[in-house]
CSV table of C-alpha atoms and ligand atoms in Angstrom, one decimal:
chain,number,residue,atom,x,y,z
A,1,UNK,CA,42.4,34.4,-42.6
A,2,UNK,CA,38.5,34.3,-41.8
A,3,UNK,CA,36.6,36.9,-40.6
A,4,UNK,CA,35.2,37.0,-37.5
A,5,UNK,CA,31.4,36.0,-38.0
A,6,UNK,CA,30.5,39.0,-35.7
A,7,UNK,CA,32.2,42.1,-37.4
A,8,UNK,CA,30.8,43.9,-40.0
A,9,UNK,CA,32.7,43.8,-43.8
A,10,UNK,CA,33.5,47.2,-44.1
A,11,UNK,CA,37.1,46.1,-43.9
A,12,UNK,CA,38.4,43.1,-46.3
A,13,UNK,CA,39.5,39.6,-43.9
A,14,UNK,CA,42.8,40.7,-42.1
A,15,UNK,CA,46.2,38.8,-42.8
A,16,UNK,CA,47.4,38.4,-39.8
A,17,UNK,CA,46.3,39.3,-36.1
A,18,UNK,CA,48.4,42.4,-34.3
A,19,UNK,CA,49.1,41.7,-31.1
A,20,UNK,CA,51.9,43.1,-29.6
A,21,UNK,CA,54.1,46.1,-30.9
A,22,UNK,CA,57.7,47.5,-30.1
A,23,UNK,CA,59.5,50.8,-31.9
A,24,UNK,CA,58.6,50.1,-35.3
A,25,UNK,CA,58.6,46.3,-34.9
A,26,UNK,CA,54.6,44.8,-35.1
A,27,UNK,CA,54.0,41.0,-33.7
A,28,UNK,CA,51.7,39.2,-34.9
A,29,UNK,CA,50.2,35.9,-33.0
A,30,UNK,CA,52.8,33.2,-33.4
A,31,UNK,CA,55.6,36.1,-32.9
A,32,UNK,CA,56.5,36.9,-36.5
A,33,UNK,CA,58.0,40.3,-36.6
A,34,UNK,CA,56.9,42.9,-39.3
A,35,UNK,CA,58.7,46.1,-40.1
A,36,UNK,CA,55.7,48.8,-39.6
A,37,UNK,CA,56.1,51.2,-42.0
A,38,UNK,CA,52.3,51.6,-42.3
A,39,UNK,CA,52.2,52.8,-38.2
A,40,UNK,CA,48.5,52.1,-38.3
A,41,UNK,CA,48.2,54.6,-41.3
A,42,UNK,CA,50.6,57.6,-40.2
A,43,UNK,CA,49.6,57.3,-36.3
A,44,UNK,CA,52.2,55.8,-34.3
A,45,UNK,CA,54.5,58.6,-34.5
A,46,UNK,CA,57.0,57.9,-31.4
A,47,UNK,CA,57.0,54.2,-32.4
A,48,UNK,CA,54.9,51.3,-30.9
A,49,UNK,CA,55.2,50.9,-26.6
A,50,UNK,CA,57.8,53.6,-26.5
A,51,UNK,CA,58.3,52.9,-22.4
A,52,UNK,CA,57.8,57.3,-21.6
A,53,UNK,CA,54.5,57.1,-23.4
A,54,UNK,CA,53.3,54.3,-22.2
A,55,UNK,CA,54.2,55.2,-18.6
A,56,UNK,CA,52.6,58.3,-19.4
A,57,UNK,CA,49.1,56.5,-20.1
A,58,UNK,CA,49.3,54.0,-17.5
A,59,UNK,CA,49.6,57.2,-14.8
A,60,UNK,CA,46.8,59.2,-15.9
A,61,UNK,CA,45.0,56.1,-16.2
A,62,UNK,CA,45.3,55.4,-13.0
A,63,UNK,CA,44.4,59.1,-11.8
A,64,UNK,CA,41.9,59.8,-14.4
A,65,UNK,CA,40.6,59.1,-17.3
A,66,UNK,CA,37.9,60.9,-18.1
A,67,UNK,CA,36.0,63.6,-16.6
A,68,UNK,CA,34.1,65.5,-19.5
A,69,UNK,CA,34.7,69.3,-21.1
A,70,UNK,CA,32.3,70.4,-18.3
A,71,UNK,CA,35.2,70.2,-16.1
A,72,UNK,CA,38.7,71.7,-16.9
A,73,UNK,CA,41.5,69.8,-17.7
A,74,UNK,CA,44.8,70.8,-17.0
A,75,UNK,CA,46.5,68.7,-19.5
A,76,UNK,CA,44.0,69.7,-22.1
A,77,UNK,CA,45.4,73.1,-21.5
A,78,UNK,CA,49.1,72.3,-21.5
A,79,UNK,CA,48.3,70.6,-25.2
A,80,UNK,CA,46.7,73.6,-27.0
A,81,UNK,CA,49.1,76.1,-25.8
A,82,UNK,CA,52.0,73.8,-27.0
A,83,UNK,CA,49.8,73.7,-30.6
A,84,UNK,CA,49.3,77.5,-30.1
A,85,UNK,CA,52.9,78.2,-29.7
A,86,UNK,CA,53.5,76.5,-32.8
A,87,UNK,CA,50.8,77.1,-35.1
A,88,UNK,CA,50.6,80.9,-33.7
A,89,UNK,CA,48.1,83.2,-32.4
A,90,UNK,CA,44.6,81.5,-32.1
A,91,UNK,CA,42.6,78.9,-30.3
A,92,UNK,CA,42.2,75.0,-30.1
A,93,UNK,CA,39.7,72.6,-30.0
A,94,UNK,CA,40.0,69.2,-29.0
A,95,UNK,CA,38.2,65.9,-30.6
A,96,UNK,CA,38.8,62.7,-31.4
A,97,UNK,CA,39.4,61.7,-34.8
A,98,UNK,CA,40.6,63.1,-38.3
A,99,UNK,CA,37.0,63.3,-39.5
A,100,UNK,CA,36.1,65.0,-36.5
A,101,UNK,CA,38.5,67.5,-36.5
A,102,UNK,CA,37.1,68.5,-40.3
A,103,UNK,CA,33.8,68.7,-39.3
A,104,UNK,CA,34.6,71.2,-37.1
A,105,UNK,CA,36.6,72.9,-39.3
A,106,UNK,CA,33.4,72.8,-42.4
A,107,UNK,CA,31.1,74.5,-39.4
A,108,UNK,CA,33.6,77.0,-38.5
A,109,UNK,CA,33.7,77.7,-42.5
A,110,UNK,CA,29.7,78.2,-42.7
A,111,UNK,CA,29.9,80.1,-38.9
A,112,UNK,CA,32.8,82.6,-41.2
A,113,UNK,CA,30.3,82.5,-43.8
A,114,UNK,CA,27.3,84.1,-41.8
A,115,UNK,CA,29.6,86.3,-39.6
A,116,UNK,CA,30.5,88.6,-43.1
A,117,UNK,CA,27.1,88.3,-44.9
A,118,UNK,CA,25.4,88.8,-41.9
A,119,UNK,CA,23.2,85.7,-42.9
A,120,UNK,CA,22.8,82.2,-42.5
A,121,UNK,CA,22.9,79.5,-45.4
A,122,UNK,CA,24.3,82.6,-47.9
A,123,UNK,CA,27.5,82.0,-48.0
A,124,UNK,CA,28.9,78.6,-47.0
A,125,UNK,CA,30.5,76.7,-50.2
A,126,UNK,CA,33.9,75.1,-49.2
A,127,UNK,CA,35.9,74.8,-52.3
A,128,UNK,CA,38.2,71.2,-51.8
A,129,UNK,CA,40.8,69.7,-54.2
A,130,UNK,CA,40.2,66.9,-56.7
A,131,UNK,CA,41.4,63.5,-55.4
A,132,UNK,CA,41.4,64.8,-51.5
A,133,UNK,CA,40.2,62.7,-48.5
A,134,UNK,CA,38.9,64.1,-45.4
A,135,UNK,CA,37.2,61.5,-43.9
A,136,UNK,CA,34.0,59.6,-43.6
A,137,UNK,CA,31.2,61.7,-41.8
A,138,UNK,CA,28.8,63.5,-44.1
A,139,UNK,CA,31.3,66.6,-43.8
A,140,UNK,CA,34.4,64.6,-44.7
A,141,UNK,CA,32.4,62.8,-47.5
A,142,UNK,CA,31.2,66.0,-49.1
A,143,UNK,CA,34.7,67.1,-49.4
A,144,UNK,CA,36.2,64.2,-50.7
A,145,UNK,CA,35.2,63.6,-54.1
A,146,UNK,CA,35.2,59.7,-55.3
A,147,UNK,CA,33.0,57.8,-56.4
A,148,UNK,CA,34.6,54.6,-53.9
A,149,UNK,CA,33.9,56.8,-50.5
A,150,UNK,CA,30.3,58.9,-51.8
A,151,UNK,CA,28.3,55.7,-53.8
A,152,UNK,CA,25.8,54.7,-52.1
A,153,UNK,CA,25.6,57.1,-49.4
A,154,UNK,CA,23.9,59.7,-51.5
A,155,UNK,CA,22.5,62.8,-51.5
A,156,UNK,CA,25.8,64.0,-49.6
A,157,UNK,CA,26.1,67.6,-47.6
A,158,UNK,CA,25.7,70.3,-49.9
A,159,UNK,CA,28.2,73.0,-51.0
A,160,UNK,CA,31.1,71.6,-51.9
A,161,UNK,CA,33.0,72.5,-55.2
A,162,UNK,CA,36.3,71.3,-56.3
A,163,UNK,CA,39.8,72.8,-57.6
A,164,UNK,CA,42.9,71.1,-59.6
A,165,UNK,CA,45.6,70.8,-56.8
A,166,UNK,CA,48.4,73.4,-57.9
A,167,UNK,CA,46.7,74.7,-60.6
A,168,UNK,CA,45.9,77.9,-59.2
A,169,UNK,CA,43.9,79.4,-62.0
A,170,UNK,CA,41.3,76.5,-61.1
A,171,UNK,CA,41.0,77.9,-57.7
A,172,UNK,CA,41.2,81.2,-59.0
A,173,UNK,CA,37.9,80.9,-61.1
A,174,UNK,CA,35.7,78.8,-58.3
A,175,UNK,CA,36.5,81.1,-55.0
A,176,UNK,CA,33.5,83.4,-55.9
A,177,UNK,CA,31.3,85.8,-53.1
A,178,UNK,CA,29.4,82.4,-52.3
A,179,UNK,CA,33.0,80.6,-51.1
A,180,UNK,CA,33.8,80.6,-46.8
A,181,UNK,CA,36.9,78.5,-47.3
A,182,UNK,CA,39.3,76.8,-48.9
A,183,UNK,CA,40.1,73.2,-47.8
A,184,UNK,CA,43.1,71.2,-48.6
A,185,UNK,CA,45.6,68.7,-47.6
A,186,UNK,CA,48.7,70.2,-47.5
A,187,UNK,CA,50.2,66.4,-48.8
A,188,UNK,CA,47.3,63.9,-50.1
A,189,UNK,CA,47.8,60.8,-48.5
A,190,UNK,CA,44.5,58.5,-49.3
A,191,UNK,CA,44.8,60.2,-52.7
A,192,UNK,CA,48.1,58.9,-53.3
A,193,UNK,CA,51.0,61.0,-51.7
A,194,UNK,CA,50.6,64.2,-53.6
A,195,UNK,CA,52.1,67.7,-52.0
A,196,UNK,CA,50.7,70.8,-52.6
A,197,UNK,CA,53.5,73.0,-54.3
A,198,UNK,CA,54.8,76.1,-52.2
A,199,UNK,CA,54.3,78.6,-55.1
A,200,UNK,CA,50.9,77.1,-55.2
A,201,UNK,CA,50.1,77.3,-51.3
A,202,UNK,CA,51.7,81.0,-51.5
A,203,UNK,CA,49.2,81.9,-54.5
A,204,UNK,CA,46.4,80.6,-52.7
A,205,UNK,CA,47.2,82.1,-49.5
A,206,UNK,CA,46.9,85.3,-51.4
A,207,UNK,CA,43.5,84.8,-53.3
A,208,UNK,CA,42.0,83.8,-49.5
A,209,UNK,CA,43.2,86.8,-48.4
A,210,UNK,CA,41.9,89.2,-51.0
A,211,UNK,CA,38.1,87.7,-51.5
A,212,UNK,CA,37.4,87.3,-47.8
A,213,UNK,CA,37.9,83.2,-47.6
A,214,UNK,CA,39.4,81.1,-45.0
A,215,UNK,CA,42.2,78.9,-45.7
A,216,UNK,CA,41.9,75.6,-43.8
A,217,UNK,CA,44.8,73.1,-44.1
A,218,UNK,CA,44.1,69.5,-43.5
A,219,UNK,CA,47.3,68.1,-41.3
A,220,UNK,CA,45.9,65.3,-40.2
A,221,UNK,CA,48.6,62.5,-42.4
A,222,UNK,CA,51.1,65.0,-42.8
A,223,UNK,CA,51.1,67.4,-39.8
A,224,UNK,CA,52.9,66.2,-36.2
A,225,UNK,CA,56.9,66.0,-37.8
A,226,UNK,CA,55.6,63.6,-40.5
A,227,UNK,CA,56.7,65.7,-43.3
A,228,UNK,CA,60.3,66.9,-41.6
A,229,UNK,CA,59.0,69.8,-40.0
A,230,UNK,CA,55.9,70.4,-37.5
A,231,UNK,CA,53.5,71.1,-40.3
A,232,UNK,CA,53.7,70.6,-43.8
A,233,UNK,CA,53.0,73.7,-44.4
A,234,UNK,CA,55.3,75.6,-42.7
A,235,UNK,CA,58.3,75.0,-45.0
A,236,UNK,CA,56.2,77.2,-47.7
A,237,UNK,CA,56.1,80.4,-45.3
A,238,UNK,CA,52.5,80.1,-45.7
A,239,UNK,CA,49.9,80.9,-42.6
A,240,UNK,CA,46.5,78.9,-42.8
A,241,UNK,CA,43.5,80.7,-40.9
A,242,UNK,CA,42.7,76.8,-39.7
A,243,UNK,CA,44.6,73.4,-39.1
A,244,UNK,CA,43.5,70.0,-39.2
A,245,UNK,CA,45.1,67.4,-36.9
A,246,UNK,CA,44.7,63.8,-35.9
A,247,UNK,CA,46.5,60.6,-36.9
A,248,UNK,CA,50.2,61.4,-35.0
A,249,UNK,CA,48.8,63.7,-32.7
A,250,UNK,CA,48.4,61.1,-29.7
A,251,UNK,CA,51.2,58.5,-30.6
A,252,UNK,CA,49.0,56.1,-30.8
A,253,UNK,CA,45.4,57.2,-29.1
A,254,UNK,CA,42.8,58.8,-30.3
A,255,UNK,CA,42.8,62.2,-30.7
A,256,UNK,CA,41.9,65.3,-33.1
A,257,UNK,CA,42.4,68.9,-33.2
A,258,UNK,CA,41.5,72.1,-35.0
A,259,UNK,CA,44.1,74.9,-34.6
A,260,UNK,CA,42.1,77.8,-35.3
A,261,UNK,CA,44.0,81.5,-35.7
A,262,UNK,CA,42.2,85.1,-34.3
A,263,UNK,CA,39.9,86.4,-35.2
A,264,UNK,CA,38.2,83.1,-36.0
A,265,UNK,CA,39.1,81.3,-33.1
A,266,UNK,CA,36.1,84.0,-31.6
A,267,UNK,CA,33.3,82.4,-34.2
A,268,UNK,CA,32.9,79.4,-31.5
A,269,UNK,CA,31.2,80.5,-28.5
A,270,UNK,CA,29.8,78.6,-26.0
A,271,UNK,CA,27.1,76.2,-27.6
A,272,UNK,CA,28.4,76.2,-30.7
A,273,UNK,CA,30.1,72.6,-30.8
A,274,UNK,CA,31.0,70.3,-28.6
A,275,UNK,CA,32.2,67.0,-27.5
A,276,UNK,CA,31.8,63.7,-24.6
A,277,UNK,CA,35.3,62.9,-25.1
A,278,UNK,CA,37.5,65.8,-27.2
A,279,UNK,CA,40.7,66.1,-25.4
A,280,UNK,CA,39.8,63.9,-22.3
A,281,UNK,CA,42.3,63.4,-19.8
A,282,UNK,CA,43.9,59.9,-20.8
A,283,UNK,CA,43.8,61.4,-24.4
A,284,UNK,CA,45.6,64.6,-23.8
A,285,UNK,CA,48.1,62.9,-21.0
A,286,UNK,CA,49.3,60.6,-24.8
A,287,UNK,CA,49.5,63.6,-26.5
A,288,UNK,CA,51.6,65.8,-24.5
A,289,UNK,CA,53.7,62.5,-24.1
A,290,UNK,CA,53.9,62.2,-27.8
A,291,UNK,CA,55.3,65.8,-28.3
A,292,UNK,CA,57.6,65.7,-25.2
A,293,UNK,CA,59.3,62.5,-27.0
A,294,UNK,CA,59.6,64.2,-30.1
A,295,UNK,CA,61.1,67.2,-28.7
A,296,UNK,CA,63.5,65.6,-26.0
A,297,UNK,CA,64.4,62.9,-29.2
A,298,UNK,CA,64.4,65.6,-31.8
A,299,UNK,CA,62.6,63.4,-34.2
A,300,UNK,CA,61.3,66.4,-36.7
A,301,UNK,CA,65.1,66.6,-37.0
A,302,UNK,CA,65.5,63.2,-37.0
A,303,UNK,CA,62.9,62.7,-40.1
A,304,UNK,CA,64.5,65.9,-41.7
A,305,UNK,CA,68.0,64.4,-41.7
A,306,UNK,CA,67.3,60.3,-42.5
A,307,UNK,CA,64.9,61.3,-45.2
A,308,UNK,CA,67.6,62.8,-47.3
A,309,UNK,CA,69.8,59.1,-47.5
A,310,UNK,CA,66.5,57.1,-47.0
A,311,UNK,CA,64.9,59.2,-50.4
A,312,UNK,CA,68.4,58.6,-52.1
A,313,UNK,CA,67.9,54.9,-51.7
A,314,UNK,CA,64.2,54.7,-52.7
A,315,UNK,CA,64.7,57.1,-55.8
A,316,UNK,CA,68.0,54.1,-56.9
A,317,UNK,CA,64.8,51.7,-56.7
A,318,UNK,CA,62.5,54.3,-59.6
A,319,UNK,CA,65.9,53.7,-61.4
A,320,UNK,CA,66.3,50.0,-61.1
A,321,UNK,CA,62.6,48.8,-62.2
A,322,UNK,CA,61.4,51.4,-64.8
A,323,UNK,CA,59.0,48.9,-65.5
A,324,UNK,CA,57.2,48.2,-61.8
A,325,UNK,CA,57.6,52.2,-60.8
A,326,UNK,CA,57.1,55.3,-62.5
A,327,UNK,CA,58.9,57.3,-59.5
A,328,UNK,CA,58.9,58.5,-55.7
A,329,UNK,CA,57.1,61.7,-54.3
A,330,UNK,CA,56.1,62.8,-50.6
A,331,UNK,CA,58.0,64.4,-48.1
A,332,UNK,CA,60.0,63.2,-44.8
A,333,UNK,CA,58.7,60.0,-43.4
A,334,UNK,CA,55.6,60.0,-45.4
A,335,UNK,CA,56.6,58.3,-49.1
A,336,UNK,CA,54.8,57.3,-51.6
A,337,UNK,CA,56.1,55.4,-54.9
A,338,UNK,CA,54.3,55.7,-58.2
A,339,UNK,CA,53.5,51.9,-59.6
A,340,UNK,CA,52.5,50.4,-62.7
A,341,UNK,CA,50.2,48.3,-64.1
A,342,UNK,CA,47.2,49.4,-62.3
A,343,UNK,CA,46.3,47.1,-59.2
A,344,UNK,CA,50.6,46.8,-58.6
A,345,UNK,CA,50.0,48.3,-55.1
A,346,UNK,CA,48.1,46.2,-54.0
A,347,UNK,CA,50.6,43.0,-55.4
A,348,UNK,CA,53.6,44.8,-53.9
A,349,UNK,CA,52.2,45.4,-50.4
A,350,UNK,CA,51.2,42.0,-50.4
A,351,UNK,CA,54.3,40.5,-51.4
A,352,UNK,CA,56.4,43.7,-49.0
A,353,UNK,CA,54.4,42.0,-46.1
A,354,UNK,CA,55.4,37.8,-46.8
A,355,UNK,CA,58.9,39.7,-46.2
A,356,UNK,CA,57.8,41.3,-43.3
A,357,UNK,CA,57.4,44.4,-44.5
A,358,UNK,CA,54.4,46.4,-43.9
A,359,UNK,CA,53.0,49.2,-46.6
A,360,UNK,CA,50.1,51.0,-46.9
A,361,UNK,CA,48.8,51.1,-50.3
A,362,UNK,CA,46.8,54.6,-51.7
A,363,UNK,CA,44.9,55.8,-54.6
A,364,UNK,CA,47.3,56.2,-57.8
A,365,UNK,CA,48.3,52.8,-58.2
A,366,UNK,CA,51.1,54.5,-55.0
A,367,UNK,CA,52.8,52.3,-52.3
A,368,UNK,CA,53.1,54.2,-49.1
A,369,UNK,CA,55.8,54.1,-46.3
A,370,UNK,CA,54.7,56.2,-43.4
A,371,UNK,CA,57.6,54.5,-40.7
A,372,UNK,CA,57.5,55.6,-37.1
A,373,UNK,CA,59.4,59.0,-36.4
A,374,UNK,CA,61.7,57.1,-34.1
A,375,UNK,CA,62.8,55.0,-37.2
A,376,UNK,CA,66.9,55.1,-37.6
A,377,UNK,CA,68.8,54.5,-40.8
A,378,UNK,CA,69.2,51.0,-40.3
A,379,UNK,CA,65.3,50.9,-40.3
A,380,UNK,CA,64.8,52.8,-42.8
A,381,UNK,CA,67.6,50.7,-45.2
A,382,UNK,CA,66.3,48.0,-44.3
A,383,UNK,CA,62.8,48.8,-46.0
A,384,UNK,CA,64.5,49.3,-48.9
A,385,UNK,CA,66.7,46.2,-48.8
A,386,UNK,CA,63.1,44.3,-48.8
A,387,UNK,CA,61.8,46.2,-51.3
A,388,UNK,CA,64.3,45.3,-53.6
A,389,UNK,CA,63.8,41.9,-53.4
A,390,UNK,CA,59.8,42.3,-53.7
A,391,UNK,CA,60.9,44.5,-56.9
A,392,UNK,CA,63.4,42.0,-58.1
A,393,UNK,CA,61.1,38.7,-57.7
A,394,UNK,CA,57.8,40.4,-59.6
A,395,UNK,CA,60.4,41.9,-62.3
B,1,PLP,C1,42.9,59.8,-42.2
B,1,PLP,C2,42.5,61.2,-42.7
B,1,PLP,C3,41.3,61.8,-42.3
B,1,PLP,C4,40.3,61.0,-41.5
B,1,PLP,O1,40.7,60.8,-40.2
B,1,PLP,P1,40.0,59.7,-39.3
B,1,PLP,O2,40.7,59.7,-38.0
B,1,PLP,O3,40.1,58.3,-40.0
B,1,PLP,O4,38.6,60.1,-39.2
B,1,PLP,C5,41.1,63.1,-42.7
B,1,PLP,N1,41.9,63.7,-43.5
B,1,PLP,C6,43.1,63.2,-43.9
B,1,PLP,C7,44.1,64.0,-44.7
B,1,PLP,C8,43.4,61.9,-43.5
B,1,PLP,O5,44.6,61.3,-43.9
């Protein structure tokens, strides 16, 4: 399909146009129906058009959309104490992307930083994992070493240095008296569906603790039920001092949070940051919707429960083409499988999507499936049935 001559290249020519959506069903123009199992990467959480959300938007559309942080917004409110209530103790702050939310989050790490030195610019490295992504603003950049996401855009934000996910001892030797935070993802997702270990979260948890850093956990894939529970991180027992939201958050529409805990919820006064649209009306109206369906549906049990058969069924496909996949890891709704040769991602979303299928490939030569929360057994068989025959026809 040809790119329109107006938009900029930054994203390859499209296969199809999107134009309507329905649970996890995505129409394209002449009314050919895709299973989504890509959710417009991890974001459609309650499914597309699900009739409460989208009555939801239309009515604070209708009564108001935006009005600005000067102002306060009841809904706004409503949303961080339900994030508060789960997260714990702390504060919330509202924006309106992934990206957005981590920029936040490196600021609050350099504001941490000057509050125990006493000085600015003295202690504000972040130490990040190998193979993360956080995003595309200079902040997200910095902390997201690869070559395909920093060339070209160079020199990037200083005072970033990187760690072996769950090798603790790699950690252990680069959180020094110049580090504010430690920043991960509690799952990879860009990097290609890789979960930080519990033993490995509970180890680092404990290093943060002793030499004064903050441990900031990047939620925005894997947070909102996506991984079978609220957070990723809660089935480890471990407390961040910071979250990272986005993608799932709004069901749909944009919006990004940091959930910051006390004392360090206090480090942003008034001035510090700020926002035109962070948690306007319209935004916060989807998000609220978005939680109440996933509480009156029970979709984190929902993910917690189908994931069990669903893995079963994906791990039979590791076992039936040894030669197209090297094996399954993730969590909940958020799967990735392992392929080989390198480049057979990109072949088998391809070939997933002439059956109607849609994938999302990431780094590691990984296939991802990141279906709607609302997405049933049948669903969720049925990805597998297709896979199967995309694995079967390339064998
Ligand atoms: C997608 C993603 C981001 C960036 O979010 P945007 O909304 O695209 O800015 C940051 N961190 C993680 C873990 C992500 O998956």
């Amino acid at each position: 399909m040809e790119h329109y001559k107006t938009l900029m290249k930054n994203y390859g020519p499209p296969a199809f146009n999107a134009v309507r959506g329905e649970g996890v069903y995505l129409y394209d123009e002449s009314g050919k129906r895709y299973l989504d199992f890509g959710s417009g990467i991890a974001v459609t959480s309650v499914g597309h058009s699900h009739p409460k959300w989208v009555q939801a938007v239309q009515d604070q559309a209708a009564t108001l959309t935006h009005c600005s942080n000067l102002y306060g917004i009841p809904d706004q409110q409503k949303l961080a104490d339900r994030l508060v209530a789960q997260a714990g103790p702390g504060r919330v702050l509202f924006c309106n992307s992934g990206a957005e939310a981590n920029e936040a989050l490196i600021k609050l790490a350099r504001l941490h930083g000057k509050h125990i030195t006493g000085e600015e610019a003295k202690r504000y490295t972040v130490v990040a994992a190998n193979n993360a992504f956080h995003g595309r603003t200079f902040g997200g950049m910095g902390a997201t070493p690869q070559e395909k996401i920093q060339g070209g855009f160079r020199p990037m934000l200083e005072g970033f240095k990187f760690g072996e996910l769950n090798n603790i001892e790699s950690f252990d030797k680069l959180v020094d008296e110049t580090v504010a935070a430690v920043f991960i993802e509690t799952i990879q997702g860009e990097g290609g569906l890789i979960p930080a270990e519990d033993s490995f979260l509970q180890e680092l948890r404990a290093l943060c603790t002793e030499r004064n850093a903050m441990l900031i956990l990047d939620e925005v894939q894997c947070g909102i039920g996506r991984s079978g529970h609220f957070f990723a991180f809660e089935k480890s027992g471990v407390k961040p001092d910071a979250i990272g939201m986005a993608k799932g958050l709004g069901g749909g529409f944009p919006i990004g949070a940091i959930w910051v805990s006390e004392p360090y919820a206090e480090l942003f006064q008034p001035g510090s940051h700020g926002t035109t649209f962070g948690g306007s009306p319209l935004a916060s109206a989807a998000a609220n919707a978005a939680l109440d369906i996933i509480d009156d549906e029970q979709l984190i049990e929902n993910v917690a429960v189908n994931s069990v058969r669903w893995h079963k069924a994906l791990q039979a496909l590791v076992e039936k083409y040894p030669d197209q996949i090297l094996g399954m890891r993730g969590a909940g709704y958020m799967v990735g499988l392992v392929l080989k040769p390198e480049g057979h991602n990109l072949k088998i979303t391809a070939a997933a999507r002439e059956k109607q299928l849609l994938l999302v490939p990431a780094g590691q030569n990984v296939i991802r499936l990141l279906p709607a929360l609302t997405a049933n057994l049948k669903e969720l068989a049925e990805s597998v049935r297709i896979l199967d025959e995309v694995f079967t026809e390339l064998n």
